[in-house]
Coordinates of N, CA, C and O in Angstrom, one line a residue:
X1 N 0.8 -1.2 0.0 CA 0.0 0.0 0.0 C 0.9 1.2 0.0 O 0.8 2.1 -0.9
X2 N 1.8 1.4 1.2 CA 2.9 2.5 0.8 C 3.6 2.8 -0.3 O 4.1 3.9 -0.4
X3 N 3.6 1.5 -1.3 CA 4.6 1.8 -2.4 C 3.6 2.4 -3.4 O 4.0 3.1 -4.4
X4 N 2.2 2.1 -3.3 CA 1.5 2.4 -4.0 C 1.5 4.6 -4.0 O 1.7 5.3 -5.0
X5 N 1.3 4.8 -2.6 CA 1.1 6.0 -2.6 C 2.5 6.9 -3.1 O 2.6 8.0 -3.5
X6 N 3.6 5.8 -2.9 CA 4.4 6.6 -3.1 C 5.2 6.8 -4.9 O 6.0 7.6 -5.1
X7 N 4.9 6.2 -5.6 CA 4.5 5.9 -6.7 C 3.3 7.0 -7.3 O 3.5 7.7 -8.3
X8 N 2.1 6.9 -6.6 CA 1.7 7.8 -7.3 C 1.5 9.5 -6.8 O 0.7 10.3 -7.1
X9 N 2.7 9.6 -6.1 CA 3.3 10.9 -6.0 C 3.9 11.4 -6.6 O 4.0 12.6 -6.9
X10 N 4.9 10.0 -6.8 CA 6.2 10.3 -7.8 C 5.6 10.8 -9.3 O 6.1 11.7 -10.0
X11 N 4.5 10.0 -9.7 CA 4.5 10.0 -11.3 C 3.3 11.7 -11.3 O 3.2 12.3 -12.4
X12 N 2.8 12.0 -10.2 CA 2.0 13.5 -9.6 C 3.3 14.7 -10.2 O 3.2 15.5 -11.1
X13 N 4.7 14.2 -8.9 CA 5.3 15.6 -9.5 C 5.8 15.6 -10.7 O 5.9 16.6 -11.3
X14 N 6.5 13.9 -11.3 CA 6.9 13.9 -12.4 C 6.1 15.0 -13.7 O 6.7 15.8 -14.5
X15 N 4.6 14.5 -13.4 CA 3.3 14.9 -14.4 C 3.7 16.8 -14.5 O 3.9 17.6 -15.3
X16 N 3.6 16.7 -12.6 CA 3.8 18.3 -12.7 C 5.2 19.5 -13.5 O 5.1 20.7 -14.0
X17 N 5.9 18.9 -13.5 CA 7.2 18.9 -14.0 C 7.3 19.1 -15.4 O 7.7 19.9 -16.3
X18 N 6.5 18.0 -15.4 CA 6.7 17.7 -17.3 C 5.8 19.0 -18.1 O 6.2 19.5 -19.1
X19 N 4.5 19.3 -17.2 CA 3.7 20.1 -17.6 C 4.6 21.7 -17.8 O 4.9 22.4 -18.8
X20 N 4.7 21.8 -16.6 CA 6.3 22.8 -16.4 C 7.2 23.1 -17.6 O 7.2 24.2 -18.3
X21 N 7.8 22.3 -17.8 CA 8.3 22.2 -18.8 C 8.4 22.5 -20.8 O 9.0 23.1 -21.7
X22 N 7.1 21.4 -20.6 CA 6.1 21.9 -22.0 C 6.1 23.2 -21.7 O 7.0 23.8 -22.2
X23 N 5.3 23.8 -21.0 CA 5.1 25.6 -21.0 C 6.3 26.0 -21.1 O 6.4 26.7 -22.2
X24 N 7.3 26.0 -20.5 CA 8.7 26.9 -20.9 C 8.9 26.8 -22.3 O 9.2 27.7 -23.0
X25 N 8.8 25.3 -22.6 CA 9.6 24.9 -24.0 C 8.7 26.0 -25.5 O 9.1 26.3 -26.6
X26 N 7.4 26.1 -24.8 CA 6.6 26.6 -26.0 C 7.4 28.2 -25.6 O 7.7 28.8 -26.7
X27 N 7.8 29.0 -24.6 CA 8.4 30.2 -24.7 C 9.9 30.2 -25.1 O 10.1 31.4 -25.4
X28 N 11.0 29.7 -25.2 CA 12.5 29.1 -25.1 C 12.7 28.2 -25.4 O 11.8 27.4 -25.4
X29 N 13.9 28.0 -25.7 CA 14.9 26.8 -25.7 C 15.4 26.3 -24.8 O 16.0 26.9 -24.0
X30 N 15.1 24.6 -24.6 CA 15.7 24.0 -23.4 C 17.0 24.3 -22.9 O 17.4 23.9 -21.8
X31 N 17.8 25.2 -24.1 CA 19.3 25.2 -22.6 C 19.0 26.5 -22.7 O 19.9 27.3 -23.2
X32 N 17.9 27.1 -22.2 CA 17.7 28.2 -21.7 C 16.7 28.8 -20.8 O 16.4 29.9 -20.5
X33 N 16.0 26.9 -20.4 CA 15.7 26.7 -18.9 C 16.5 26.2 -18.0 O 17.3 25.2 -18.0
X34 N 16.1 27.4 -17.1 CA 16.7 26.4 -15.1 C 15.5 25.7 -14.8 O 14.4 25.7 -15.2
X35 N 16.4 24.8 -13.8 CA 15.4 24.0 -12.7 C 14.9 25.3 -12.1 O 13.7 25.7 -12.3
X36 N 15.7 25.9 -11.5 CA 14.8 26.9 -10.5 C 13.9 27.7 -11.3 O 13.0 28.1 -10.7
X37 N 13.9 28.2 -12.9 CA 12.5 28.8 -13.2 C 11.9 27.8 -13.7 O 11.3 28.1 -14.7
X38 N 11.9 26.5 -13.3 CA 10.9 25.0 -13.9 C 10.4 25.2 -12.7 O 9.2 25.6 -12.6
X39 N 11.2 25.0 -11.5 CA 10.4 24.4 -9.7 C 9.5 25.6 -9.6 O 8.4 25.3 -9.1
X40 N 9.8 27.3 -9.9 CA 9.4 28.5 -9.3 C 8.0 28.1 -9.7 O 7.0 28.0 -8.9
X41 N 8.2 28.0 -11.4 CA 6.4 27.4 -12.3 C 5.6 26.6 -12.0 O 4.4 26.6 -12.3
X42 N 6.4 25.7 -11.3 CA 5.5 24.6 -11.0 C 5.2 24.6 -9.5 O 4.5 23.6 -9.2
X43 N 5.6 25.5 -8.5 CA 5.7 25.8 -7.1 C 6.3 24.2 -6.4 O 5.5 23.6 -5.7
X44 N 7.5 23.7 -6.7 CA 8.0 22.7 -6.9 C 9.3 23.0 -5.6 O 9.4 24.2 -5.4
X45 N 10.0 22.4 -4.8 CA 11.2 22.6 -4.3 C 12.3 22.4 -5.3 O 11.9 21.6 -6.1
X46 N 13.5 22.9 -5.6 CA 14.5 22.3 -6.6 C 14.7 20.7 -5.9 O 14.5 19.6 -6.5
X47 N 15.1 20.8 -4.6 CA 15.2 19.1 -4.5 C 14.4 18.4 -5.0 O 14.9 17.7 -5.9
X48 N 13.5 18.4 -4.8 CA 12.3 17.8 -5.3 C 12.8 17.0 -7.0 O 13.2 15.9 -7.3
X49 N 12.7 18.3 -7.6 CA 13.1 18.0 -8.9 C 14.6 16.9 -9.2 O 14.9 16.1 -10.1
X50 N 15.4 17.4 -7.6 CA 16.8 16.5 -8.2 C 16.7 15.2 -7.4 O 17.7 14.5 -7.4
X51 N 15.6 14.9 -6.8 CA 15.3 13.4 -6.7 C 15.0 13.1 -7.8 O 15.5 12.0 -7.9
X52 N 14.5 13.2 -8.7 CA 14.1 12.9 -10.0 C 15.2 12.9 -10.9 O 15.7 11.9 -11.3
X53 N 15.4 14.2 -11.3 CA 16.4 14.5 -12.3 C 18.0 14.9 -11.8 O 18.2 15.4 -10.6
X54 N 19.1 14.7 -12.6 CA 20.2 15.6 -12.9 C 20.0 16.9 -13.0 O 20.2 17.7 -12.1
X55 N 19.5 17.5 -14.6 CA 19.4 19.1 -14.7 C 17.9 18.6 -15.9 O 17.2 17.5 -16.1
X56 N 17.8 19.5 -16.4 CA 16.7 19.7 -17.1 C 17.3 19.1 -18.8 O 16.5 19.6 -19.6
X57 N 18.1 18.5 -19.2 CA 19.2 18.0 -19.8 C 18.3 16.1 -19.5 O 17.6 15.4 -20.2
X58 N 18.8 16.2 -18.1 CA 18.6 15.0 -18.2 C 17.0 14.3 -18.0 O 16.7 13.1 -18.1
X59 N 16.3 15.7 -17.7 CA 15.1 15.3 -17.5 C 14.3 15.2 -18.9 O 13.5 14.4 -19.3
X60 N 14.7 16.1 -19.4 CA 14.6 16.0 -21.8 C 14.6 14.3 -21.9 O 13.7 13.5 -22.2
X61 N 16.1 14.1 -21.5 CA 16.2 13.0 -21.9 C 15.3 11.7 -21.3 O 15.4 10.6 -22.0
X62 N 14.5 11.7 -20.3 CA 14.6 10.5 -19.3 C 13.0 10.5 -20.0 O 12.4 9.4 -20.2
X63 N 12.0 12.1 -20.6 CA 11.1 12.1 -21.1 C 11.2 11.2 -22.3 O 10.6 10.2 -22.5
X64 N 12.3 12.0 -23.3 CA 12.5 11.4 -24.7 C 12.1 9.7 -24.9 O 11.3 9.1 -25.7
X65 N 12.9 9.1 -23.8 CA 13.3 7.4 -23.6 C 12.0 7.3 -23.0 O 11.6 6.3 -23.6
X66 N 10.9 7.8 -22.0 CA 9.5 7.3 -21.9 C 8.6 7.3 -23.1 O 7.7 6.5 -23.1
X67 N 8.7 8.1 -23.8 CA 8.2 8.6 -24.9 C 8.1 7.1 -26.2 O 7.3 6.4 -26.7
X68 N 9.7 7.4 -26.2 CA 10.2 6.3 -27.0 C 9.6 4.8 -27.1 O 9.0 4.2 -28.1
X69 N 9.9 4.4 -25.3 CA 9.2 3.3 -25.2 C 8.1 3.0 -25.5 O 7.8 1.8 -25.9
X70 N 7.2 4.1 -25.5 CA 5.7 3.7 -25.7 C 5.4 3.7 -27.3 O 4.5 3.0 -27.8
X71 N 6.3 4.5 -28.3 CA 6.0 4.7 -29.5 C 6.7 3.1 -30.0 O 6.2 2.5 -31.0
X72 N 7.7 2.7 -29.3 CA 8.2 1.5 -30.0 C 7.3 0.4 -29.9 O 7.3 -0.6 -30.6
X73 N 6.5 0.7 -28.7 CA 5.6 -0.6 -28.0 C 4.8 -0.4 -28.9 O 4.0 -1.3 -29.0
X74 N 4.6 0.3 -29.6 CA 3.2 0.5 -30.2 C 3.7 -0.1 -31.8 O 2.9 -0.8 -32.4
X75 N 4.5 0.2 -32.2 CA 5.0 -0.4 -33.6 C 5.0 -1.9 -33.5 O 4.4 -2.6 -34.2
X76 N 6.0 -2.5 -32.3 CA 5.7 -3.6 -31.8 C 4.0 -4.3 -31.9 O 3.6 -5.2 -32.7
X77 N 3.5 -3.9 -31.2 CA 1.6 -4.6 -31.2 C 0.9 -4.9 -33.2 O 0.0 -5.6 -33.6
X78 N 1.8 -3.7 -33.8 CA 1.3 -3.3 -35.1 C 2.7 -4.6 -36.1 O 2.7 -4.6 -37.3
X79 N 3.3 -5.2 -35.4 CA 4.2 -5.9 -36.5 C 3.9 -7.3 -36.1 O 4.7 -8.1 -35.7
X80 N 2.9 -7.4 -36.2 CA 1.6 -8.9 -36.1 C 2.6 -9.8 -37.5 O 1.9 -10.8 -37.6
X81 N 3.4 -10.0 -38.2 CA 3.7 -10.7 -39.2 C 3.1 -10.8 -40.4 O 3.7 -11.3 -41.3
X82 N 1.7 -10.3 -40.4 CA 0.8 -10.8 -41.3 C 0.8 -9.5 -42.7 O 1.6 -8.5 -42.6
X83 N -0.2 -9.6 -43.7 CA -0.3 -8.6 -43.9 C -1.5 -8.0 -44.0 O -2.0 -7.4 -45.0
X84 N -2.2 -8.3 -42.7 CA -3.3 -8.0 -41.8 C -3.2 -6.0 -41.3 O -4.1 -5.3 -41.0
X85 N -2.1 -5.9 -41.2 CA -2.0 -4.5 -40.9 C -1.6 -4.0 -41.7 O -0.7 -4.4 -42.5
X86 N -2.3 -2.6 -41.8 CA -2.3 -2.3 -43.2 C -1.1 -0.9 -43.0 O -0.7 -0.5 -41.9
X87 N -0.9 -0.5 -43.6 CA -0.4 1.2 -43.4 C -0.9 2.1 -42.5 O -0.4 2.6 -41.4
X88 N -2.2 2.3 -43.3 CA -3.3 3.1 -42.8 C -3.5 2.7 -41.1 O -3.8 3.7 -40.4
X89 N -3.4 1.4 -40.4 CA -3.7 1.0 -39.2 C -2.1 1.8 -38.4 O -2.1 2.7 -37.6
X90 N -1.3 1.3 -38.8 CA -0.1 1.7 -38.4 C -0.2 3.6 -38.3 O -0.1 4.3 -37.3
X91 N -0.4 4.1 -39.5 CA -0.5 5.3 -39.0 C -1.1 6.0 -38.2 O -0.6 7.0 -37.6
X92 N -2.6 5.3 -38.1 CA -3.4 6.3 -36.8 C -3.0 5.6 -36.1 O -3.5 5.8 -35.0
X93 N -2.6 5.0 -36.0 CA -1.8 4.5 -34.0 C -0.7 5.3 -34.0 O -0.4 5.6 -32.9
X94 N 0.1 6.0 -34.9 CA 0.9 6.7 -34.6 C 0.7 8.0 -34.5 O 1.3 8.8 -33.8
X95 N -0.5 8.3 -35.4 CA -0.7 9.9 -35.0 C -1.7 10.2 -33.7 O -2.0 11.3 -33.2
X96 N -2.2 8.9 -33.5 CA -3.3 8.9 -32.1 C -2.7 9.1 -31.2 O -3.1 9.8 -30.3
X97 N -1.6 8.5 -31.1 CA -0.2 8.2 -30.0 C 0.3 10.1 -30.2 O 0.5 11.0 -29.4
X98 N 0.4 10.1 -31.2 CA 1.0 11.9 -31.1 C 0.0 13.0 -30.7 O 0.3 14.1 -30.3
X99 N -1.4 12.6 -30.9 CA -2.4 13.4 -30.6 C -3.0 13.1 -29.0 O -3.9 13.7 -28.4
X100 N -2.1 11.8 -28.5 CA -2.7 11.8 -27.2 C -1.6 12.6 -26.1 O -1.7 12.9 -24.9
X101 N -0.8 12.6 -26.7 CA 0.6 13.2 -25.9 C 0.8 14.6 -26.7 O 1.9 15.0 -26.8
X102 N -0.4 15.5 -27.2 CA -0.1 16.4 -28.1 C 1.0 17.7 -27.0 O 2.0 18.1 -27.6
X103 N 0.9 18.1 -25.9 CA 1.3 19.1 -25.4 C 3.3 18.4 -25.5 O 4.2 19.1 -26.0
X104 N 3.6 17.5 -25.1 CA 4.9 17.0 -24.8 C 5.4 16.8 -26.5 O 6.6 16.7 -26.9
X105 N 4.3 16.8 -27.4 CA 5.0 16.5 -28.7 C 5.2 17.9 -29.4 O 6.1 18.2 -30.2
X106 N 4.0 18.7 -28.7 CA 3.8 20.4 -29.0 C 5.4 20.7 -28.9 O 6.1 21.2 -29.8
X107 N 5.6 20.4 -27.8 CA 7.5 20.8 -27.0 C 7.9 20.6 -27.8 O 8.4 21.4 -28.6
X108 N 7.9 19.3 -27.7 CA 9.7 19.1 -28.2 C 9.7 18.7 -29.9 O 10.6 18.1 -30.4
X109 N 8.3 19.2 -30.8 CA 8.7 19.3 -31.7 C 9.0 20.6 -32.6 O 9.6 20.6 -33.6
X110 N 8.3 21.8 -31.7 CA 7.8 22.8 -31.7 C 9.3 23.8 -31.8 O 10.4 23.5 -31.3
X111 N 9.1 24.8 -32.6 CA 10.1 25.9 -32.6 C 11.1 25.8 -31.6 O 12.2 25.5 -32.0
X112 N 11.0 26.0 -30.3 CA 12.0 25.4 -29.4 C 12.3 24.4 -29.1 O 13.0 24.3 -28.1
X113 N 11.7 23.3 -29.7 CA 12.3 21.9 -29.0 C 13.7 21.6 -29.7 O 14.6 22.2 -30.2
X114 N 13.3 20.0 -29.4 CA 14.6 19.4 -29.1 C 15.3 18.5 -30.5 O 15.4 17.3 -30.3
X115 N 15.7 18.9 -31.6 CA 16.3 18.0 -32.3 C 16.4 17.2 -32.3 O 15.9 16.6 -33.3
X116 N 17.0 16.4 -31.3 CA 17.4 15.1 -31.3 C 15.9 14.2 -30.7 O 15.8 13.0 -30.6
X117 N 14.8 15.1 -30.4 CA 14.0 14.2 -30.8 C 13.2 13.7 -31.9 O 12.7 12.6 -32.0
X118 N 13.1 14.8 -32.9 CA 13.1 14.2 -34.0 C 13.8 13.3 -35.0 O 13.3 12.7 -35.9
X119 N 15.1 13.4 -34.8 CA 16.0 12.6 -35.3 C 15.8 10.8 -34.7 O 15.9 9.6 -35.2
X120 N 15.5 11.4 -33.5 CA 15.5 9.7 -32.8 C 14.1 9.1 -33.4 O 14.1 7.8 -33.4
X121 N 13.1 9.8 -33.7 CA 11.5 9.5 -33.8 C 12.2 8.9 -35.7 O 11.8 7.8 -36.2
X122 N 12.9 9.5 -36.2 CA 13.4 9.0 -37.8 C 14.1 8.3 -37.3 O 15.0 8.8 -38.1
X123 N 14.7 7.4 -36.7 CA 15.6 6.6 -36.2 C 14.8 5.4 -35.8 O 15.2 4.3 -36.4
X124 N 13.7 5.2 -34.8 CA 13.3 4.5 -34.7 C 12.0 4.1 -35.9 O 11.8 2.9 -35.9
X125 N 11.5 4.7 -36.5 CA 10.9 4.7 -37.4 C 11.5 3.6 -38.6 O 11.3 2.4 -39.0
X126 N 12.4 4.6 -38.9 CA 13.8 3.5 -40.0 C 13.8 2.2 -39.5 O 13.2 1.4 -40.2
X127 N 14.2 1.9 -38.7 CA 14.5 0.4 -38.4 C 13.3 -0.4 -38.2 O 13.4 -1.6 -38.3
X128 N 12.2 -0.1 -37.9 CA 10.8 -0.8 -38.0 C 10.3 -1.1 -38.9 O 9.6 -2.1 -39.1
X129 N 10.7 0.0 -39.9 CA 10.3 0.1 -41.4 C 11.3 -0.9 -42.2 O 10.8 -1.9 -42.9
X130 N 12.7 -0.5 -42.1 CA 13.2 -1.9 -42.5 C 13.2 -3.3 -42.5 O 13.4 -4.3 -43.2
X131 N 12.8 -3.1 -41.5 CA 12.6 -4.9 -41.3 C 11.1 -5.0 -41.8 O 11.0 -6.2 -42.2
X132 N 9.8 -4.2 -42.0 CA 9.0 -4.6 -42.9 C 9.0 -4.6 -44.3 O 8.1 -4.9 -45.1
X133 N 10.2 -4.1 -44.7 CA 10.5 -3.8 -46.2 C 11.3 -5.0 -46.7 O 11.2 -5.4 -47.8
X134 N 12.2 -5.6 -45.3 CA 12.9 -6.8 -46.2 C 12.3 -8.1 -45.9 O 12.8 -9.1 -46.2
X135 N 11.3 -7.9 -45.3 CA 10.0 -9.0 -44.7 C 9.8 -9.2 -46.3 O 10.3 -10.1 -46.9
X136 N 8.7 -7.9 -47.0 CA 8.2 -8.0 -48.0 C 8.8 -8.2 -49.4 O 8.1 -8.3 -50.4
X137 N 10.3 -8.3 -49.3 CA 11.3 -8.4 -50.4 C 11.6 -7.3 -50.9 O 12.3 -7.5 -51.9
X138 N 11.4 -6.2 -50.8 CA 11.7 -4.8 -51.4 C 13.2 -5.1 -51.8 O 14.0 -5.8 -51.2
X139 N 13.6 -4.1 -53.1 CA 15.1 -4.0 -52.7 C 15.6 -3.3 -52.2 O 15.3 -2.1 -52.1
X140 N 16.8 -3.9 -51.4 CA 17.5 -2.9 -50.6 C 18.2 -2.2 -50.4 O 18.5 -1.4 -49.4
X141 N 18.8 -2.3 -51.7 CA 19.9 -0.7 -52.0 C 18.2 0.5 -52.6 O 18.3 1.6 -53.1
X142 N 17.2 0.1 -52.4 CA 16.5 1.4 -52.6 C 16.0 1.8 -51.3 O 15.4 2.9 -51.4
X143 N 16.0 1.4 -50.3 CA 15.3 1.4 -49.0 C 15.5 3.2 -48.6 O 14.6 4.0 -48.6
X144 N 17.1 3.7 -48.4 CA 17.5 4.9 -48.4 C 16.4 5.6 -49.1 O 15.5 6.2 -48.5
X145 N 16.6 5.5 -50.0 CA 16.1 6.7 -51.0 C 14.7 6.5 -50.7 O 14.2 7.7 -50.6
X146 N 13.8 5.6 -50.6 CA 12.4 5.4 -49.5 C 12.3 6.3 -48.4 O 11.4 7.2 -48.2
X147 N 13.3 5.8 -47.6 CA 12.8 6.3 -46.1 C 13.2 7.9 -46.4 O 12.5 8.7 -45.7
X148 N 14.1 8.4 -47.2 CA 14.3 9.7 -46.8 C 13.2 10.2 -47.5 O 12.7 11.1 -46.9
X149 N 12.4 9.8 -48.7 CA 11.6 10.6 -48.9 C 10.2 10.6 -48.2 O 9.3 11.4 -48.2
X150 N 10.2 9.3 -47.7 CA 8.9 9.2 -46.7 C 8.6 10.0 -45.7 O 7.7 10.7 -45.5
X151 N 10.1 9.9 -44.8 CA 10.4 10.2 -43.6 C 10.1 11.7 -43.6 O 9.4 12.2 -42.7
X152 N 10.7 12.5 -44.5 CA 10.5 13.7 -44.6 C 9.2 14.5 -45.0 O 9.1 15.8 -44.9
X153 N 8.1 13.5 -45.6 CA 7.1 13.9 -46.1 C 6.1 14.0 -44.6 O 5.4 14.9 -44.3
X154 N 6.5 12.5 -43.6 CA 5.4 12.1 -42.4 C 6.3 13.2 -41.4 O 5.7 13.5 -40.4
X155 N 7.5 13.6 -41.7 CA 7.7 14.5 -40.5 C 7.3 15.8 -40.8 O 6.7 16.4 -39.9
X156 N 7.4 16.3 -41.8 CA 6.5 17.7 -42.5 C 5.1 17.8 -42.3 O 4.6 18.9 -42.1
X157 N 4.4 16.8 -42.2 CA 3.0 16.7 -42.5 C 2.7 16.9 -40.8 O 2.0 17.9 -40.4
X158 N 3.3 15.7 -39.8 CA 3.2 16.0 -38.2 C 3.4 17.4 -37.9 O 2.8 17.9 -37.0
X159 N 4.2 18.1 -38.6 CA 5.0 19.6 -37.9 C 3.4 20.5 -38.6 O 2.8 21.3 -37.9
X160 N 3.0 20.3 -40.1 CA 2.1 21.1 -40.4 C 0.7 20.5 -39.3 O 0.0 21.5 -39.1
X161 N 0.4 19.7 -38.8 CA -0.5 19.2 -38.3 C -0.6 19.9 -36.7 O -1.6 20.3 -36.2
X162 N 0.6 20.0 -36.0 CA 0.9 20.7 -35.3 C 0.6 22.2 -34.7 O 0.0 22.6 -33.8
X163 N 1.5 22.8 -36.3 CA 1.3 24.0 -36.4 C -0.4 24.5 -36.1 O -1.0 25.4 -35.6
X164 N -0.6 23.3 -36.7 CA -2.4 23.8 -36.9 C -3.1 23.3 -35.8 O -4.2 23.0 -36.2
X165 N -3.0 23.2 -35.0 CA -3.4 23.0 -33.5 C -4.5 21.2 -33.3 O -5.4 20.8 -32.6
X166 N -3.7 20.7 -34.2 CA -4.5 19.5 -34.0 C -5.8 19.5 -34.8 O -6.7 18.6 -34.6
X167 N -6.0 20.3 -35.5 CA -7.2 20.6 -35.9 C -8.3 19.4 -36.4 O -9.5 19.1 -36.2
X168 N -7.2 18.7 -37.1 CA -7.8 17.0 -37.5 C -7.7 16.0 -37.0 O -6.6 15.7 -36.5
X169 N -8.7 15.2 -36.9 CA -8.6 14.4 -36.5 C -7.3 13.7 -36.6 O -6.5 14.0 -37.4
X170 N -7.1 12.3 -35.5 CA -5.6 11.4 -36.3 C -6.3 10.7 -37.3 O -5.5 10.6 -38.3
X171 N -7.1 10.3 -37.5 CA -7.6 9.3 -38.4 C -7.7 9.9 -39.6 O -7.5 9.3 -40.7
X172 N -7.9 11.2 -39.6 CA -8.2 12.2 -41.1 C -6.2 12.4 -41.6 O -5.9 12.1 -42.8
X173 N -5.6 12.6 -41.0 CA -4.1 12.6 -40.9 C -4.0 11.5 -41.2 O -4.4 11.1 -42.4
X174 N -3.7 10.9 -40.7 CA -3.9 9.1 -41.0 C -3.8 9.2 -42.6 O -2.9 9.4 -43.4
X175 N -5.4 8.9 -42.8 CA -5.8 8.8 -44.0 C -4.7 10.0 -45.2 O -3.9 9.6 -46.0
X176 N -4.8 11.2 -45.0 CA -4.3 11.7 -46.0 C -2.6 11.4 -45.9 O -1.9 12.1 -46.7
X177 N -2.0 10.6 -45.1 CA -0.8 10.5 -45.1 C -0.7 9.2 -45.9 O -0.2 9.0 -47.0
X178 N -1.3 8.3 -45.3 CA -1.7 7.4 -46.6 C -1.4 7.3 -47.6 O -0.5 6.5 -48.1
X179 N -2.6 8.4 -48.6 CA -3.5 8.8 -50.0 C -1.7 8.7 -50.5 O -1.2 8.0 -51.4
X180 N -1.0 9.8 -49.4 CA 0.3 10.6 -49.9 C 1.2 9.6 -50.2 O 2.0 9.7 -51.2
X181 N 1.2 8.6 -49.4 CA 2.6 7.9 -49.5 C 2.0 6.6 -50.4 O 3.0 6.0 -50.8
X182 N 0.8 5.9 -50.7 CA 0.8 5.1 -51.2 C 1.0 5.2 -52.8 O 1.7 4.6 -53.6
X183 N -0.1 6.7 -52.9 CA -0.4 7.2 -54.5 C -0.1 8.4 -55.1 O -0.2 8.7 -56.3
X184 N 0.6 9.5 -53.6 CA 1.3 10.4 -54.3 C 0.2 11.6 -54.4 O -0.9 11.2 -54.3
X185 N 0.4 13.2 -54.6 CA -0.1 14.1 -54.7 C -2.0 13.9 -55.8 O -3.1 14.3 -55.6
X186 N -1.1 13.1 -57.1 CA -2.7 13.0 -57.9 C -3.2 12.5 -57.3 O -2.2 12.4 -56.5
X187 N -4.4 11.7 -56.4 CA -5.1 11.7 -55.7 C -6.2 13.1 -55.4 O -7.4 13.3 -55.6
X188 N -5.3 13.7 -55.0 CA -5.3 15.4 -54.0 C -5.9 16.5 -55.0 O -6.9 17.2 -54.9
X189 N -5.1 16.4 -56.1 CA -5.9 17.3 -57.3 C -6.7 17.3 -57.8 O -7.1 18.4 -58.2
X190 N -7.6 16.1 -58.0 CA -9.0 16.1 -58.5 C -10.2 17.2 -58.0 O -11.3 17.2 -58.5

């Protein structure tokens, strides 16, 4: 029962913190927050925070790798073997997953965030994707030239979707990420 309460204190101030944070990140750049104007925002002690964290550095990171986990678990549930899952399934779990965590994806994809989480979100992406490409026999000196132009079309489209306050649905995203990557712009023109 104790570990219970104390657990869900922990994951209380973590929540509080994180919130904290999002808000600075939408005003600045993360190395141009303190702990102490994170704890002041959050009416937080700095200890508090360095039970938790190193600096706000390491608290980026400790988010990024929770983040991570859950987006990989989720590619995981969707790489069933078969070819029962379609694209389209795979994408609204991915933009559902970005629209349910929209404020933390706001951050750190957002004018001040964090690079290296988009780099890592194409990183893990890449290697999920490869191994469904050489599942399917694709060739694989073309895979590159694939993922860059995919990768950059689904990460433009997230940043425009963004920009626009979520306005659509994931499933409508979804779908028009789809139309894009299956058949390309004609589709769209009619």
């Amino acid at each position: 029962m104790e570990n219970t309460k104390i657990d869900r204190r922990v994951r209380k101030t973590k929540a509080l913190l994180l919130k904290g944070l999002t808000q600075l990140m939408e005003e600045k750049d993360v190395n141009h927050i303190s702990v102490r104007e994170l704890t002041d925002l959050v009416d937080l002690n700095r200890g508090t925070f360095y039970l938790h964290y190193r600096d706000i550095f390491d608290m980026v990171n400790q988010v990024e790798d929770e983040l991570f986990q859950q987006f990989d678990e989720l590619f995981h549930e969707n790489a069933s073997g078969d070819d029962s899952t379609t694209t389209l399934t795979v994408l609204t779990n991915v933009f559902t997953f970005l629209a349910n965590n929209e404020k933390t994806v706001r951050a750190f994809m957002g004018p001040h965030g964090d690079l290296t989480f988009i780099n890592r979100l194409k990183e893990l992406v890449k290697t999920r994707v490869r191994h469904s490409w050489e599942d399917r026999g694709m060739a694989p000196d073309k895979f590159e030239y694939f993922f860059a132009y995919t990768a950059a079309g689904c990460i433009g489209l997230m940043e425009a979707w963004l920009r626009g306050g979520f306005q659509e649905s994931a499933e409508e995203i979804a779908s028009l990420a789809d139309v894009l990557l299956l058949n390309g712009i004609h589709p769209l023109l009619k």
